[in-house]
N, CA, C and O atoms as a DFTB+ gen file, in Angstrom:
244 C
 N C O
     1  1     121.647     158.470     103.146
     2  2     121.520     158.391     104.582
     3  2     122.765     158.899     105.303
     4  3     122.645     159.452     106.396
     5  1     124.139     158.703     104.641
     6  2     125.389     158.902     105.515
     7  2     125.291     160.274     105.544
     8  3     125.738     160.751     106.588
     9  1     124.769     161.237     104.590
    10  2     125.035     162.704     104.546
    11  2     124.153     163.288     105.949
    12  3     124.441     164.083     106.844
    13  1     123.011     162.506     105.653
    14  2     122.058     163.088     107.095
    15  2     122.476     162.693     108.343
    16  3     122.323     163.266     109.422
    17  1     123.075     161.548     108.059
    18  2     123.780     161.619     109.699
    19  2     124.930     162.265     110.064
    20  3     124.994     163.000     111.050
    21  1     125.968     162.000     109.222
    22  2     126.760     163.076     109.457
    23  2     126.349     164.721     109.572
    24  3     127.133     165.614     109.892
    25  1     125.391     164.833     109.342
    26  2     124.221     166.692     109.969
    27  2     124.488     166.735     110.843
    28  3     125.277     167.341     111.569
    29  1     123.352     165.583     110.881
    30  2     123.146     165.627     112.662
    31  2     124.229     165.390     113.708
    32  3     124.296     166.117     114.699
    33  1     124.828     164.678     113.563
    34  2     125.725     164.701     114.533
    35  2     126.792     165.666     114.957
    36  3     127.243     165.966     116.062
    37  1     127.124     166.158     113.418
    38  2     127.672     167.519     113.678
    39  2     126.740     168.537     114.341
    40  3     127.299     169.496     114.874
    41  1     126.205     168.513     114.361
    42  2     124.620     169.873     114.754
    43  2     124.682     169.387     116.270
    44  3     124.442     170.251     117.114
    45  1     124.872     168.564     116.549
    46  2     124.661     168.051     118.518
    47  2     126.099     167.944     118.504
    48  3     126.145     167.076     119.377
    49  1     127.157     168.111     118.246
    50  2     128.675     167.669     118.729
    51  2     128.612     166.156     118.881
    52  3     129.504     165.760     119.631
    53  1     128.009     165.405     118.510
    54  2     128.783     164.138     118.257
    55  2     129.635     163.459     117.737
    56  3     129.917     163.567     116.543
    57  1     130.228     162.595     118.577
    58  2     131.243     161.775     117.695
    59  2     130.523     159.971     118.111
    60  3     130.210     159.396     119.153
    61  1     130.523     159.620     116.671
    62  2     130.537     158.094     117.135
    63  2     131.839     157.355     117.394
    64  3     132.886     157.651     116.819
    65  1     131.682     156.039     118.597
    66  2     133.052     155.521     119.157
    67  2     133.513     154.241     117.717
    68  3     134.641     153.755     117.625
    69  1     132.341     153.912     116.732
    70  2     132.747     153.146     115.630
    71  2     131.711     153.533     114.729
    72  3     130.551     153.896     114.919
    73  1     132.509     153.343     113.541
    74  2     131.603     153.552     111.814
    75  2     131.995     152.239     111.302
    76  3     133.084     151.803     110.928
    77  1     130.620     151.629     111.395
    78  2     130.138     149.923     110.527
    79  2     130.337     150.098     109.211
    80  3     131.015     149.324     108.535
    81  1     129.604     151.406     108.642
    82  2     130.391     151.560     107.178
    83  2     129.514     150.358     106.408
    84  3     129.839     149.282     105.906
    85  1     128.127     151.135     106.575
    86  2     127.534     149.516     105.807
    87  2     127.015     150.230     104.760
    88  3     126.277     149.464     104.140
    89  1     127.033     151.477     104.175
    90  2     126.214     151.223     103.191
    91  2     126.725     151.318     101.996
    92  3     127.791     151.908     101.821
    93  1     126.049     150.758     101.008
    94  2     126.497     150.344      99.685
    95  2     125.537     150.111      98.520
    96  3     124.383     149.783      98.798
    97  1     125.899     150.246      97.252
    98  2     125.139     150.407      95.702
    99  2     124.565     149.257      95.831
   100  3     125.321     148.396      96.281
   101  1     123.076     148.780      95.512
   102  2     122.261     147.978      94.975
   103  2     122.650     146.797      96.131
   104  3     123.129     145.727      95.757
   105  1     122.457     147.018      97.256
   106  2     122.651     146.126      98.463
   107  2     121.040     145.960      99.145
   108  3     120.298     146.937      99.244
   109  1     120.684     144.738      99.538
   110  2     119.447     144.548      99.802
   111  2     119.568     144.628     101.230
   112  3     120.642     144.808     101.804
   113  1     117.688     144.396     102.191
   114  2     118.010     144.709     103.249
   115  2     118.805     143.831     104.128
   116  3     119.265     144.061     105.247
   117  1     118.879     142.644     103.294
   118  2     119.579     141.618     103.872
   119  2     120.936     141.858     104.107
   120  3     121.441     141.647     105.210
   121  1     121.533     142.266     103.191
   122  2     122.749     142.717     103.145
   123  2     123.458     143.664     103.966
   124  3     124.619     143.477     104.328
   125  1     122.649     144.869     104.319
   126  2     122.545     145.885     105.227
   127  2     122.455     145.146     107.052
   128  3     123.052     145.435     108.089
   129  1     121.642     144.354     106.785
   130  2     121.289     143.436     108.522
   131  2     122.841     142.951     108.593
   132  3     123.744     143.184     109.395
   133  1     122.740     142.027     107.179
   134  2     124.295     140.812     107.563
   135  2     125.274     142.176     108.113
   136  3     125.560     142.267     109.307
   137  1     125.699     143.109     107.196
   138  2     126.293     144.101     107.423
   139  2     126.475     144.624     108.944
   140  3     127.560     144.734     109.514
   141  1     125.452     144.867     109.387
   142  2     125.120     145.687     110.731
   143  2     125.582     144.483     112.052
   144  3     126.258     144.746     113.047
   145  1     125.130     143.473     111.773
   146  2     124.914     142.252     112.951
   147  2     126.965     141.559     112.653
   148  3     127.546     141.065     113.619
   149  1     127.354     141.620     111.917
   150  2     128.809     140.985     111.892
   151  2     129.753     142.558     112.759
   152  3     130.317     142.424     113.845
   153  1     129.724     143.800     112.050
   154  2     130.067     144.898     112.820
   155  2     129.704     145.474     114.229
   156  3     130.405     146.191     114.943
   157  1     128.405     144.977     114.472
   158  2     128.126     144.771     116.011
   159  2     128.750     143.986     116.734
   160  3     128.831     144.202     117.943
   161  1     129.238     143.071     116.243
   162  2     129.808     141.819     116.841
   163  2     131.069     142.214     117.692
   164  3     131.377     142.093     118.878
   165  1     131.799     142.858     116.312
   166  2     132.845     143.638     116.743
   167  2     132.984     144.740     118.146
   168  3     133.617     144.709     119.201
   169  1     132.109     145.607     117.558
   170  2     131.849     146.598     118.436
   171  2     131.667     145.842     120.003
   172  3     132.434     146.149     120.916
   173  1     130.902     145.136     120.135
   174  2     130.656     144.606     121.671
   175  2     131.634     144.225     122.073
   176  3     131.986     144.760     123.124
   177  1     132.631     143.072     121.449
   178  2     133.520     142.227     122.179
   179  2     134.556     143.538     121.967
   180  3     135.606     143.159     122.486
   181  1     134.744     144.823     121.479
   182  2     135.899     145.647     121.544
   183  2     135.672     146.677     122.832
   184  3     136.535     147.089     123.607
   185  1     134.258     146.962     122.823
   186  2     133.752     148.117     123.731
   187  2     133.032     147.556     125.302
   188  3     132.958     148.079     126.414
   189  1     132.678     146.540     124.863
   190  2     132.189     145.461     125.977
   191  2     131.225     146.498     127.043
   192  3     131.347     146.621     128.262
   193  1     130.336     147.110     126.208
   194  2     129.429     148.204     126.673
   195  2     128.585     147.442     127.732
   196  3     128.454     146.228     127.575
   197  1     127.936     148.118     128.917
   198  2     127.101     147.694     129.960
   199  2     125.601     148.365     129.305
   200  3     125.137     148.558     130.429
   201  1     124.840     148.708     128.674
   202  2     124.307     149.286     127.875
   203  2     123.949     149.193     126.379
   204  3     124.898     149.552     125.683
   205  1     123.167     148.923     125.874
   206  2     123.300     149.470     124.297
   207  2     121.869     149.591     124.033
   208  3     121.032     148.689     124.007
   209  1     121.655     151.365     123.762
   210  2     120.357     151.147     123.063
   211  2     119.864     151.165     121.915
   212  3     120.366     152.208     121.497
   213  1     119.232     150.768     121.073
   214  2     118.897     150.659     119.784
   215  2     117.645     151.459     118.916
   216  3     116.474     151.429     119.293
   217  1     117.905     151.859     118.232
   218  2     116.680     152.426     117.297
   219  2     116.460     151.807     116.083
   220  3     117.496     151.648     115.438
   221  1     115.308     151.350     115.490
   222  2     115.137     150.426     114.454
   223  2     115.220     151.637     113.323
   224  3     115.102     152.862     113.318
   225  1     115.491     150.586     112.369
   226  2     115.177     151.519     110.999
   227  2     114.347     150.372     110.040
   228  3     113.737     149.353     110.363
   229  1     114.637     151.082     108.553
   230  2     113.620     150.088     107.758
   231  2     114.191     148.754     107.523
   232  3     113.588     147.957     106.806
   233  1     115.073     148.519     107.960
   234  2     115.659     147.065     108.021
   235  2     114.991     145.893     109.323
   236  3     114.844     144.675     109.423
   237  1     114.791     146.807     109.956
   238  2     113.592     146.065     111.145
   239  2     112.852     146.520     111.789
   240  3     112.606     146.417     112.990
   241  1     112.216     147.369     110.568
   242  2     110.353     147.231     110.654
   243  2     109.604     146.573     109.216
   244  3     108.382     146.438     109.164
């Protein structure tokens, strides 16, 4: 997954403002959520965004 996003984002000039850096060998989806929801945490109380929109993946669908 990290290779395809890093594509894309190069392909549109993006930069992301943080990398959660969640993924990892033989990690379940649980692991990936705990992962995502403790690094969000971060992200908000650092960026204290008025905004945030979200796109699900297979972790919540």
């Amino acid at each position: 997954h990290r290779e395809m996003l890093d594509s894309v984002m190069h392909c549109f000039g993006l930069r992301a403002d943080a990398d959660l850096n969640i993924m990892g060998k033989n990690q379940t989806l649980t692991d990936v959520t705990v992962k995502a929801l403790k690094g969000l945490e971060g992200c908000f109380a650092e960026f204290r965004p008025d905004l945030v929109l979200v796109h699900g993946d297979t972790s919540t669908t």
